[in-house]
PDB file of C-alpha atoms in Angstrom:
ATOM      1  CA  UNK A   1       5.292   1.756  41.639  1.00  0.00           C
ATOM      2  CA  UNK A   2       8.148   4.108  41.071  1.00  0.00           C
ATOM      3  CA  UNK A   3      10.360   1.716  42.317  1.00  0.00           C
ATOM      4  CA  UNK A   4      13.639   3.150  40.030  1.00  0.00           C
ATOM      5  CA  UNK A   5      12.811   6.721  41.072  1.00  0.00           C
ATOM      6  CA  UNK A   6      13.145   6.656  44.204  1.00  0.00           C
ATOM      7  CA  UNK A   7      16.019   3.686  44.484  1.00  0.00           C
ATOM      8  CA  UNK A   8      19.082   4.611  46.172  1.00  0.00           C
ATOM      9  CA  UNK A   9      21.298   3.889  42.648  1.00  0.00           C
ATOM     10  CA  UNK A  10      18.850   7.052  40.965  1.00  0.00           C
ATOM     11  CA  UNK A  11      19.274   9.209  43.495  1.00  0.00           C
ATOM     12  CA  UNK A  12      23.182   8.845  43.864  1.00  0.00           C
ATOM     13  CA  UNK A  13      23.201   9.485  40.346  1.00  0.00           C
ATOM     14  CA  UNK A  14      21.104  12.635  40.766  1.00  0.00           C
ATOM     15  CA  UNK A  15      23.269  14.083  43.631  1.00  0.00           C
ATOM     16  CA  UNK A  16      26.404  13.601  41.799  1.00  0.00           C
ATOM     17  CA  UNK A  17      26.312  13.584  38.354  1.00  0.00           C
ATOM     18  CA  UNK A  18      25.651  17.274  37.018  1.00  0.00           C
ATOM     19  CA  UNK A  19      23.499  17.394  33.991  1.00  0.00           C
ATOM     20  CA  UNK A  20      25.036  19.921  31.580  1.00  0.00           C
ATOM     21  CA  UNK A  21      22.828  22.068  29.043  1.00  0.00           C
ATOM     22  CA  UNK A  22      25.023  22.660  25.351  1.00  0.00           C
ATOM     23  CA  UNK A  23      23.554  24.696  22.368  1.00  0.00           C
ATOM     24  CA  UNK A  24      25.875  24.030  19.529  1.00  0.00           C
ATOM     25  CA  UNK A  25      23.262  25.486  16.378  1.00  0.00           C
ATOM     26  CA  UNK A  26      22.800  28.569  15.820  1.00  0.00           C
ATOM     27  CA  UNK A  27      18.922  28.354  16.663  1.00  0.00           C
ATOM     28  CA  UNK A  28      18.965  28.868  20.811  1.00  0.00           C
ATOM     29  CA  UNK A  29      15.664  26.889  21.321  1.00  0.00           C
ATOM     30  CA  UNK A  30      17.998  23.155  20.126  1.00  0.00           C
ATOM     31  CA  UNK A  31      19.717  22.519  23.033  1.00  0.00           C
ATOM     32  CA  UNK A  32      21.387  19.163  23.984  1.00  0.00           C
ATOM     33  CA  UNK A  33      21.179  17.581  27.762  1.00  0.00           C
ATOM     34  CA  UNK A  34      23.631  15.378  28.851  1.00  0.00           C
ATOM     35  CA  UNK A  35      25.874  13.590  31.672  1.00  0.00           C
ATOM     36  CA  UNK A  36      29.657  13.320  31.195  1.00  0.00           C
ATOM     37  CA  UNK A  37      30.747  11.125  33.974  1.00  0.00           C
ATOM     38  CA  UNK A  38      34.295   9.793  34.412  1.00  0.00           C
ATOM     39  CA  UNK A  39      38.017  10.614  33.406  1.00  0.00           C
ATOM     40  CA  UNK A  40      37.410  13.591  31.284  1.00  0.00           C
ATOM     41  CA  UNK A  41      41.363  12.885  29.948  1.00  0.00           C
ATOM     42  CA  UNK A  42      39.479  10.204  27.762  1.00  0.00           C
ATOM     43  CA  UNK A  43      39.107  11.581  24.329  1.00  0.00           C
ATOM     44  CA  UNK A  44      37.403   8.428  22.977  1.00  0.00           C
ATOM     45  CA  UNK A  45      34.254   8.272  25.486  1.00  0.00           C
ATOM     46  CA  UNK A  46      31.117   5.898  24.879  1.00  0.00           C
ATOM     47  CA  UNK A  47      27.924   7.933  24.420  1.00  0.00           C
ATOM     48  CA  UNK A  48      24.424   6.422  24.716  1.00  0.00           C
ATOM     49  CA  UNK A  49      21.877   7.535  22.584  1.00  0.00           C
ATOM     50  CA  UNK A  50      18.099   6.848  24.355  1.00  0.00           C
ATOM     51  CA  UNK A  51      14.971   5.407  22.368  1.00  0.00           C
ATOM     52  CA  UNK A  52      11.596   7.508  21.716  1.00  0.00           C
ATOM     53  CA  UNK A  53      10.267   7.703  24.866  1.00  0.00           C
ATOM     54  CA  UNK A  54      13.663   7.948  26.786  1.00  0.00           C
ATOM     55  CA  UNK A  55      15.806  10.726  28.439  1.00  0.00           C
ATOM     56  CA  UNK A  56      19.519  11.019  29.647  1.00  0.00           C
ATOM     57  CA  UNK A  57      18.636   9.544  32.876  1.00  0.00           C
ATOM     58  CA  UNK A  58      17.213   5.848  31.509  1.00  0.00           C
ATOM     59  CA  UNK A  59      21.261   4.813  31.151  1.00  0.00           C
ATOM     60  CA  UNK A  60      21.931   6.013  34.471  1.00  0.00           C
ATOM     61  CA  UNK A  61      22.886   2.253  35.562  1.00  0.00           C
ATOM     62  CA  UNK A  62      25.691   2.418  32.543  1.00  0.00           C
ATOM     63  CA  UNK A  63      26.750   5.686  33.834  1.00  0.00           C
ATOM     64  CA  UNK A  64      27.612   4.479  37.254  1.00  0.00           C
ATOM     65  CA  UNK A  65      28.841   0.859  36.725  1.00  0.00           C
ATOM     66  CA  UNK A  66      30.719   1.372  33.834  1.00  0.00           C
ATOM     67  CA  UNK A  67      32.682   4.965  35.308  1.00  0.00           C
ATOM     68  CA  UNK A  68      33.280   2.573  38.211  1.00  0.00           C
ATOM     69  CA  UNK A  69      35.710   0.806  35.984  1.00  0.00           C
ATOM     70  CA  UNK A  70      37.056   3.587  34.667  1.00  0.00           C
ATOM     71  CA  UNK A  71      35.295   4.487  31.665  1.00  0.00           C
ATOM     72  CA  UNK A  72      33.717   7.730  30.291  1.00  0.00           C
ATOM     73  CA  UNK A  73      30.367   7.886  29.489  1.00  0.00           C
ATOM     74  CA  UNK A  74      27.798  10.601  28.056  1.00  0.00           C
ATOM     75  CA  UNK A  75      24.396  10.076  28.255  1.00  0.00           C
ATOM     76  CA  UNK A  76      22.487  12.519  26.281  1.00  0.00           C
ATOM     77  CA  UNK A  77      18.692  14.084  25.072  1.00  0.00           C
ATOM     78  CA  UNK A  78      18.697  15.418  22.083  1.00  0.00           C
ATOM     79  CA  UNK A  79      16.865  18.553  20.776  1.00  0.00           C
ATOM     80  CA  UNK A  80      14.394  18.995  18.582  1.00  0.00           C
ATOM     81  CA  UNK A  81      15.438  18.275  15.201  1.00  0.00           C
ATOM     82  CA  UNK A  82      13.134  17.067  12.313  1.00  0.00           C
ATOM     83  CA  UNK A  83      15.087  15.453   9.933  1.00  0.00           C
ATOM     84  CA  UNK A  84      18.096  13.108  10.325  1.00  0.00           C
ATOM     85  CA  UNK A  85      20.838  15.248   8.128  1.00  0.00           C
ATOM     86  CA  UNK A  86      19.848  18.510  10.979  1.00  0.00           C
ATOM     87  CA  UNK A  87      20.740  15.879  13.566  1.00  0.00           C
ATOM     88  CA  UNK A  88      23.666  14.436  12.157  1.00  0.00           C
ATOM     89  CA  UNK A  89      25.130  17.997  11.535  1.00  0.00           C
ATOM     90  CA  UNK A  90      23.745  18.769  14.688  1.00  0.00           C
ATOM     91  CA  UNK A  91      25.903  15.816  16.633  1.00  0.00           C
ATOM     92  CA  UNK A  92      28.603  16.654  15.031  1.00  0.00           C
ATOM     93  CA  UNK A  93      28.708  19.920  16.161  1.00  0.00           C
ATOM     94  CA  UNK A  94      28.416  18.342  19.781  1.00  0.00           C
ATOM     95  CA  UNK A  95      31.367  16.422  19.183  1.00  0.00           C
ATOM     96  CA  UNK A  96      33.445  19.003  18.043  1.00  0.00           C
ATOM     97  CA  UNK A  97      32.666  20.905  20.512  1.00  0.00           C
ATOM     98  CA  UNK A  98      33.457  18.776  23.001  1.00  0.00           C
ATOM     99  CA  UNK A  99      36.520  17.817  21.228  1.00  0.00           C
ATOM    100  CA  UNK A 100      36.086  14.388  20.734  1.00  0.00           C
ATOM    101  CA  UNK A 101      37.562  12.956  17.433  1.00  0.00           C
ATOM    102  CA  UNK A 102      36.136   9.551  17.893  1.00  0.00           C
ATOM    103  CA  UNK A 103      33.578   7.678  19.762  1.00  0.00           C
ATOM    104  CA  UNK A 104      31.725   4.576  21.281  1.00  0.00           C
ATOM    105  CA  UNK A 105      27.774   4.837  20.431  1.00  0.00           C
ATOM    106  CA  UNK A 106      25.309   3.113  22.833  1.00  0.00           C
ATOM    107  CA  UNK A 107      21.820   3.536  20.724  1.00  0.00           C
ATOM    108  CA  UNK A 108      18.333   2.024  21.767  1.00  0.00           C
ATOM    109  CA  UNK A 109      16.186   1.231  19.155  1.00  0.00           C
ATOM    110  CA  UNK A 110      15.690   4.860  17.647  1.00  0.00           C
ATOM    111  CA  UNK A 111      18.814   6.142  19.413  1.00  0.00           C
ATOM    112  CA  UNK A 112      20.568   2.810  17.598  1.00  0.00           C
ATOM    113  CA  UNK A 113      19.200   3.906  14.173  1.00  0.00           C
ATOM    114  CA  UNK A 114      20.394   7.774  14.586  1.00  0.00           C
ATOM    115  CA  UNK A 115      23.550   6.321  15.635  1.00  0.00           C
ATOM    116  CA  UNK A 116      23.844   4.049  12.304  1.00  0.00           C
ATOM    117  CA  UNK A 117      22.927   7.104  10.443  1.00  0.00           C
ATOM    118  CA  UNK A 118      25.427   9.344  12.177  1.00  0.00           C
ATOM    119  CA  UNK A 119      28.561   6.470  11.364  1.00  0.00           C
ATOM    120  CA  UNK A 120      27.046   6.906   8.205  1.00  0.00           C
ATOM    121  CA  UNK A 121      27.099  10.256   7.588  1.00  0.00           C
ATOM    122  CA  UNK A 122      30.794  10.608   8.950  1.00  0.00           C
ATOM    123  CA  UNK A 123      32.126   7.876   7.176  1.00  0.00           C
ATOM    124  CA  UNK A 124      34.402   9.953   4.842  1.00  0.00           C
ATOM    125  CA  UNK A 125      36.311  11.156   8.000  1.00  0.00           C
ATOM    126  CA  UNK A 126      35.178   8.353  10.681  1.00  0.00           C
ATOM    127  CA  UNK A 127      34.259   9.365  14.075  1.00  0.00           C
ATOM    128  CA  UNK A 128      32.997   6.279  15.351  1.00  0.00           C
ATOM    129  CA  UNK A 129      34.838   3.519  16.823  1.00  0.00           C
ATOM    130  CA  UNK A 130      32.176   0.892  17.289  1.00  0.00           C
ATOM    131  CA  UNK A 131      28.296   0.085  17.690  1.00  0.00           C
ATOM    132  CA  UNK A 132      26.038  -0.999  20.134  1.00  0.00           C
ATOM    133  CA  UNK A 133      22.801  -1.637  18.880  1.00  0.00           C
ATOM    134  CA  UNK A 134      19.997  -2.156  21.508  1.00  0.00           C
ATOM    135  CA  UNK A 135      16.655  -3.421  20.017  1.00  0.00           C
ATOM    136  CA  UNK A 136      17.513  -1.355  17.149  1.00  0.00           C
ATOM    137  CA  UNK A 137      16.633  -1.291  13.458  1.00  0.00           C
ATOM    138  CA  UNK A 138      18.262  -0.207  10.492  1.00  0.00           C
ATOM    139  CA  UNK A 139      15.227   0.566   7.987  1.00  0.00           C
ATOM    140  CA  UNK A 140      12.143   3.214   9.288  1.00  0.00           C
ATOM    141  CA  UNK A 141       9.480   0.869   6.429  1.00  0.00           C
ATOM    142  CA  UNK A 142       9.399  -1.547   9.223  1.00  0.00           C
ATOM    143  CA  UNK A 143       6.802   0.977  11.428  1.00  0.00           C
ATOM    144  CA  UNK A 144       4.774   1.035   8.333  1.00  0.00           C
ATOM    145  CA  UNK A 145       4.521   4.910   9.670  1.00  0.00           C
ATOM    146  CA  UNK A 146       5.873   6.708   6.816  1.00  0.00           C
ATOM    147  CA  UNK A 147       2.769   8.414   5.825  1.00  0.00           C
ATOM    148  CA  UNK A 148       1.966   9.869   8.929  1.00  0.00           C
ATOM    149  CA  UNK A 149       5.432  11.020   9.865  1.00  0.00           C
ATOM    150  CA  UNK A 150       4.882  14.755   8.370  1.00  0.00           C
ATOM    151  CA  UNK A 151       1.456  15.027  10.361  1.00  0.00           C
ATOM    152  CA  UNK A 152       2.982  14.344  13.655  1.00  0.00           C
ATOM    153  CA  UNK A 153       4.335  17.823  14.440  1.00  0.00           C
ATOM    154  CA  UNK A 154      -0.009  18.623  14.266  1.00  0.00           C
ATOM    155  CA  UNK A 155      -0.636  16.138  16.903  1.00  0.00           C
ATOM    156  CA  UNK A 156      -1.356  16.918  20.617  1.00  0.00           C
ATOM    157  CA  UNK A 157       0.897  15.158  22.697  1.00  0.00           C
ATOM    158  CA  UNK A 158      -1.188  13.017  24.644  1.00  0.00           C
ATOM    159  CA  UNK A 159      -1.878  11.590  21.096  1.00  0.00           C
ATOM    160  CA  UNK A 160       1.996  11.175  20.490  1.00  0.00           C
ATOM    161  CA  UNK A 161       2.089   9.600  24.151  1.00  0.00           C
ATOM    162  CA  UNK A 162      -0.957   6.982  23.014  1.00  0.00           C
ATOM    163  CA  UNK A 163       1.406   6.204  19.999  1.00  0.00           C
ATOM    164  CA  UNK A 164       4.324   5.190  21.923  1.00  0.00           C
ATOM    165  CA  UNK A 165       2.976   3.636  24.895  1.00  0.00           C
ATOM    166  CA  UNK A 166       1.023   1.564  22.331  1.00  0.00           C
ATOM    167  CA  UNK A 167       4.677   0.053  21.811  1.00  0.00           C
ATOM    168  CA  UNK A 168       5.453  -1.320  25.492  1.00  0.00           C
ATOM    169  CA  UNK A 169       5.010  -4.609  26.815  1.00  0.00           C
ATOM    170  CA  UNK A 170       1.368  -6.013  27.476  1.00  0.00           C
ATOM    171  CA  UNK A 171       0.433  -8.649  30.003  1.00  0.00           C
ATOM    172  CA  UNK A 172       2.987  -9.989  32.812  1.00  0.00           C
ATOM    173  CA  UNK A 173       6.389  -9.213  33.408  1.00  0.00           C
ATOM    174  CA  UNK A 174       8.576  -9.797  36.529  1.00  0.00           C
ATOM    175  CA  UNK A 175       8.631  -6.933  38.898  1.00  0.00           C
ATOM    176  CA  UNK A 176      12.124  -5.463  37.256  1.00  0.00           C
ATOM    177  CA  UNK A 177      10.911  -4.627  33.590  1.00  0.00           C
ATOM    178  CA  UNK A 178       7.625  -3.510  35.706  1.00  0.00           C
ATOM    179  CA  UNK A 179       9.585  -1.164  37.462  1.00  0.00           C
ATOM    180  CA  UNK A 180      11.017  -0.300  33.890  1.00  0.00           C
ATOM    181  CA  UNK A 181       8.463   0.520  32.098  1.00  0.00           C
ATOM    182  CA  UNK A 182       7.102   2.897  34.857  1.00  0.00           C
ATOM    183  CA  UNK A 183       9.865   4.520  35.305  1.00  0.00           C
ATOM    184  CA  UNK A 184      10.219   5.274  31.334  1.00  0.00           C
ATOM    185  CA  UNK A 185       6.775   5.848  31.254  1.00  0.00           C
ATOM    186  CA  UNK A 186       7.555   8.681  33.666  1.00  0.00           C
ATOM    187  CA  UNK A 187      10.374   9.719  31.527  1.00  0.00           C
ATOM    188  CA  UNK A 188       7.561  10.214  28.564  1.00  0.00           C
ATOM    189  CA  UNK A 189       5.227  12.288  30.230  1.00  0.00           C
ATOM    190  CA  UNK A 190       8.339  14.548  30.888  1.00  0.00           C
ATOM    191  CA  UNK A 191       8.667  15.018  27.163  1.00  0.00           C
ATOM    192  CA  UNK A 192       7.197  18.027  25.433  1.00  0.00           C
ATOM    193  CA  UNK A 193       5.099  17.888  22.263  1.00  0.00           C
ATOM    194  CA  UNK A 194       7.660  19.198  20.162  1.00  0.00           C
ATOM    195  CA  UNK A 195      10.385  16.599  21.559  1.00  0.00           C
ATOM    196  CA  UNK A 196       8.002  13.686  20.906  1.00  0.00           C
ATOM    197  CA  UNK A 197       6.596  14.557  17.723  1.00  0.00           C
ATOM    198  CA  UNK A 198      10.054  14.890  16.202  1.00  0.00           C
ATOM    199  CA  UNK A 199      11.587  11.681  17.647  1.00  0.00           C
ATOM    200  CA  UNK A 200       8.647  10.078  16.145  1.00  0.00           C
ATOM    201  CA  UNK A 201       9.328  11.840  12.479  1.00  0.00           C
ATOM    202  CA  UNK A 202      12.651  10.690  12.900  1.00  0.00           C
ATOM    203  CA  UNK A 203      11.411   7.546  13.573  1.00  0.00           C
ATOM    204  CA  UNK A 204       8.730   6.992  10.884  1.00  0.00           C
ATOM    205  CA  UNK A 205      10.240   9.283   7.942  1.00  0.00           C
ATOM    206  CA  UNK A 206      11.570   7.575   5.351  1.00  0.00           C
ATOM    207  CA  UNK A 207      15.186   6.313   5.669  1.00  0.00           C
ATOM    208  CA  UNK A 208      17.209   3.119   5.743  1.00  0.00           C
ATOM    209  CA  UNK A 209      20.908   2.313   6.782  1.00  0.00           C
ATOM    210  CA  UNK A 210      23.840   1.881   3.674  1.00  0.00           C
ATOM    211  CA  UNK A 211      25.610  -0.717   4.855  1.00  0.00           C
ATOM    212  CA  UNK A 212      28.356  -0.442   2.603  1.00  0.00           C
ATOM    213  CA  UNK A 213      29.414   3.137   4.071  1.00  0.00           C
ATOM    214  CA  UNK A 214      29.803   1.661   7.747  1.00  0.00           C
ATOM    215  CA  UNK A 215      31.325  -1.512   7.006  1.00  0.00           C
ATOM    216  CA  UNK A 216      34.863  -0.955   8.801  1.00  0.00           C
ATOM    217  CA  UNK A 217      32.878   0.365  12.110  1.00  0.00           C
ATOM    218  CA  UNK A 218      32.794  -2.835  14.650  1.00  0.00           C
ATOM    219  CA  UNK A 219      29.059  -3.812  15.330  1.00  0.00           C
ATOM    220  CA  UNK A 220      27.289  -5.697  18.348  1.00  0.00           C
ATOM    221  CA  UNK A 221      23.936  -6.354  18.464  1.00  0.00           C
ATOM    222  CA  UNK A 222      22.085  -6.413  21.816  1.00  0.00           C
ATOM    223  CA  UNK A 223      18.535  -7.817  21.767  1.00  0.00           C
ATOM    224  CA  UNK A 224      15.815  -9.541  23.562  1.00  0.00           C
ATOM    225  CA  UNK A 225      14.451 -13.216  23.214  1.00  0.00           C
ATOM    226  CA  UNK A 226      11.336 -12.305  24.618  1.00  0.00           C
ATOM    227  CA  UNK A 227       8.716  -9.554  23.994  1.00  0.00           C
ATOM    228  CA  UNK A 228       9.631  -6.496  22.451  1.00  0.00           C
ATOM    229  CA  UNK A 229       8.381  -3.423  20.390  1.00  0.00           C
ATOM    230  CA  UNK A 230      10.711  -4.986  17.256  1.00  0.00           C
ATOM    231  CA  UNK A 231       9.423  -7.248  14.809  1.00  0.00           C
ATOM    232  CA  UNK A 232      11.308 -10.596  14.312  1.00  0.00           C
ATOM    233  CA  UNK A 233      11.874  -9.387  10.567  1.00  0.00           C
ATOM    234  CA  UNK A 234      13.616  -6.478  12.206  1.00  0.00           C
ATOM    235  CA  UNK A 235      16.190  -8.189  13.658  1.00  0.00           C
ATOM    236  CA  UNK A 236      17.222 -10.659  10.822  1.00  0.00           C
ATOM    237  CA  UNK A 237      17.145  -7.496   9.015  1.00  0.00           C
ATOM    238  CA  UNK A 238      19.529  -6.429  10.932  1.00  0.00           C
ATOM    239  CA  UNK A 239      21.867 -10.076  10.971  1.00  0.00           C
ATOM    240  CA  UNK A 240      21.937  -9.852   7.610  1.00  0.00           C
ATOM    241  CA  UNK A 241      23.015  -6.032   7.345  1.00  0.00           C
ATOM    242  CA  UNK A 242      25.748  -6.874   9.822  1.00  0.00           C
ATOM    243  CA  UNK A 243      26.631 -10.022   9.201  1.00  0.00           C
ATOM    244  CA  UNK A 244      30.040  -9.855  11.052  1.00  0.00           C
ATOM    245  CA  UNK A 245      28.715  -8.417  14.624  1.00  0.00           C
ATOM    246  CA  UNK A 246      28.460  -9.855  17.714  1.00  0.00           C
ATOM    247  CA  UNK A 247      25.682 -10.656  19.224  1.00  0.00           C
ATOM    248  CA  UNK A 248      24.557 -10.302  22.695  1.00  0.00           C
ATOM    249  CA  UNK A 249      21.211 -11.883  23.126  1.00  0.00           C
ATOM    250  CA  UNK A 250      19.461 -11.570  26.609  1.00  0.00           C
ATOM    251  CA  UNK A 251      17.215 -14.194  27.308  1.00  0.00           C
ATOM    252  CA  UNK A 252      14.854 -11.530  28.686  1.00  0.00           C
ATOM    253  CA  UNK A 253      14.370  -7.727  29.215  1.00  0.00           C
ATOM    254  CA  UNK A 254      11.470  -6.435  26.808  1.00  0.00           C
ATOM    255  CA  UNK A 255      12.126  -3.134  25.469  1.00  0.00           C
ATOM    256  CA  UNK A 256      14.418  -1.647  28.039  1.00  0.00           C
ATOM    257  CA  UNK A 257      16.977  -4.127  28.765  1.00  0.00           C
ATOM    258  CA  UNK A 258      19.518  -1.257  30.112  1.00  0.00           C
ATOM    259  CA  UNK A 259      17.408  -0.790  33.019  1.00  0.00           C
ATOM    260  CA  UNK A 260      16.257  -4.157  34.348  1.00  0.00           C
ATOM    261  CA  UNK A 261      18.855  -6.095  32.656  1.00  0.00           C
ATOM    262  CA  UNK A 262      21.366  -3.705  33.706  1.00  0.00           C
ATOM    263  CA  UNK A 263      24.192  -5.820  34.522  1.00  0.00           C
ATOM    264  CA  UNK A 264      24.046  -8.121  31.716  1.00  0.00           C
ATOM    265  CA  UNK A 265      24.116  -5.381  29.692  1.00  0.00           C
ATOM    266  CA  UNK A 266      26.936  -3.391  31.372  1.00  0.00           C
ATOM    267  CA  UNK A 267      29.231  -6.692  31.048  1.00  0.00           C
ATOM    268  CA  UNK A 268      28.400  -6.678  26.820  1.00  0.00           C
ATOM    269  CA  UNK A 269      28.978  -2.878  27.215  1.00  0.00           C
ATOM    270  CA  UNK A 270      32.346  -3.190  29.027  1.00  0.00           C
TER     271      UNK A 270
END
């Protein structure tokens, strides 16, 4: 149990990777958590962009293998934001005031589909370079969810929990995605209500990728062959949207491939 938590890679992590706090709206409660590890002289960093259930800390394995070769990576939490054009605007805002003109996204599953949306909305003045889409999807219909999305903000969050546990693997895995799914499990019950209910509105509302405005951005696709919360429509869906990307296909991992796939992944990444 607990085995990432308390693993020496976490911890070295912990000690020396400062987690920085950024308010960038005018509303002081939407603030943005994140790790900015390596050569801060790189203007064109890759940022990762966590699923549902996930914090800053679930790419900590990207974080320290890929700054090892010289890279520089953000990992980040976003705030609360209810509706995809607030957190576009809102990520922008980051960027800018970081000063970053242009970027590498890193986005699992709903972290993948805010990160389509965000090439999307920028795509009059681009600000990102490429992709990486981690059991991602590119249209919300497929959670069949759309109707409930403006009643989860009502919702207690052991409720919202239920919802998104219901997601993770069942039955046997090997010990590695075991250790996985605890240790994002633990990163869920460190979420508040209002952080959960929102991710899962931004999730569930409405919404759908437009190819067409993103098609100069380079793509590649990272899934799973074996279990995972995404439908096998979902990712033909998503062939056939980008029908030029590459694909990195993992024999296994489940949901979070990042963490007990890690350096498969990190060699796709790099």
């Amino acid at each position: 149990m607990e085995e990432i938590k308390v693993s020496p890679d976490y911890n070295w992590f912990r000690s020396t990777v400062p987690l920085k706090r950024i308010i960038v709206d005018d509303d002081d409660s939407k603030v943005w958590s994140l790790y900015d590890a390596g050569p801060k002289n790189i203007r064109c960093p890759i940022i990762f962009l966590p699923p549902v259930s996930g914090t800053a800390e679930v790419f900590f394995q990207q974080v320290l293998a890929l700054t090892g070769w010289g890279y520089r990576v953000i990992s980040l939490q976003y705030p609360v934001y209810w509706d995809l054009m607030e957190f576009c605007d809102g990520f922008r805002k980051l960027l800018d005031h970081l000063q970053l003109d242009k970027v590498h996204l890193f986005g699992a599953s709903l972290g993948g589909f805010l990160a389509q949306k965000f090439a999307e909305y920028t795509h009059k003045s681009p600000r990102v370079h490429s992709l990486i889409l981690c059991n991602s999807f590119s249209d919300t219909s497929i959670f069949n969810q759309s109707w409930t999305s403006n009643s989860f903000w009502l919702m207690p969050a052991f409720l919202l929990k239920k919802i998104v546990l219901g997601n993770f693997a069942k039955g046997p895995v090997d010990p590695k995605m075991a250790d996985a799914i605890d240790f994002m499990v633990d990163r869920l019950e460190s979420l508040s209500q209002s952080e959960l209910a929102s991710r899962l509105t931004l999730n569930c509302q409405n919404s759908y990728v437009e190819p067409h405005k993103i098609k100069d951005v380079a793509v590649t696709i990272i899934d799973v062959f074996d279990q995972s919360a995404l439908s096998l429509e979902a990712k033909e869906e998503m062939y056939k949207l980008y029908p030029n990307a590459r694909r990195a296909h993992l024999k296994t991992g489940g949901n979070f491939p990042y963490l007990c796939r890690s350096a498969e992944v990190n060699l796709y990444i790099q």
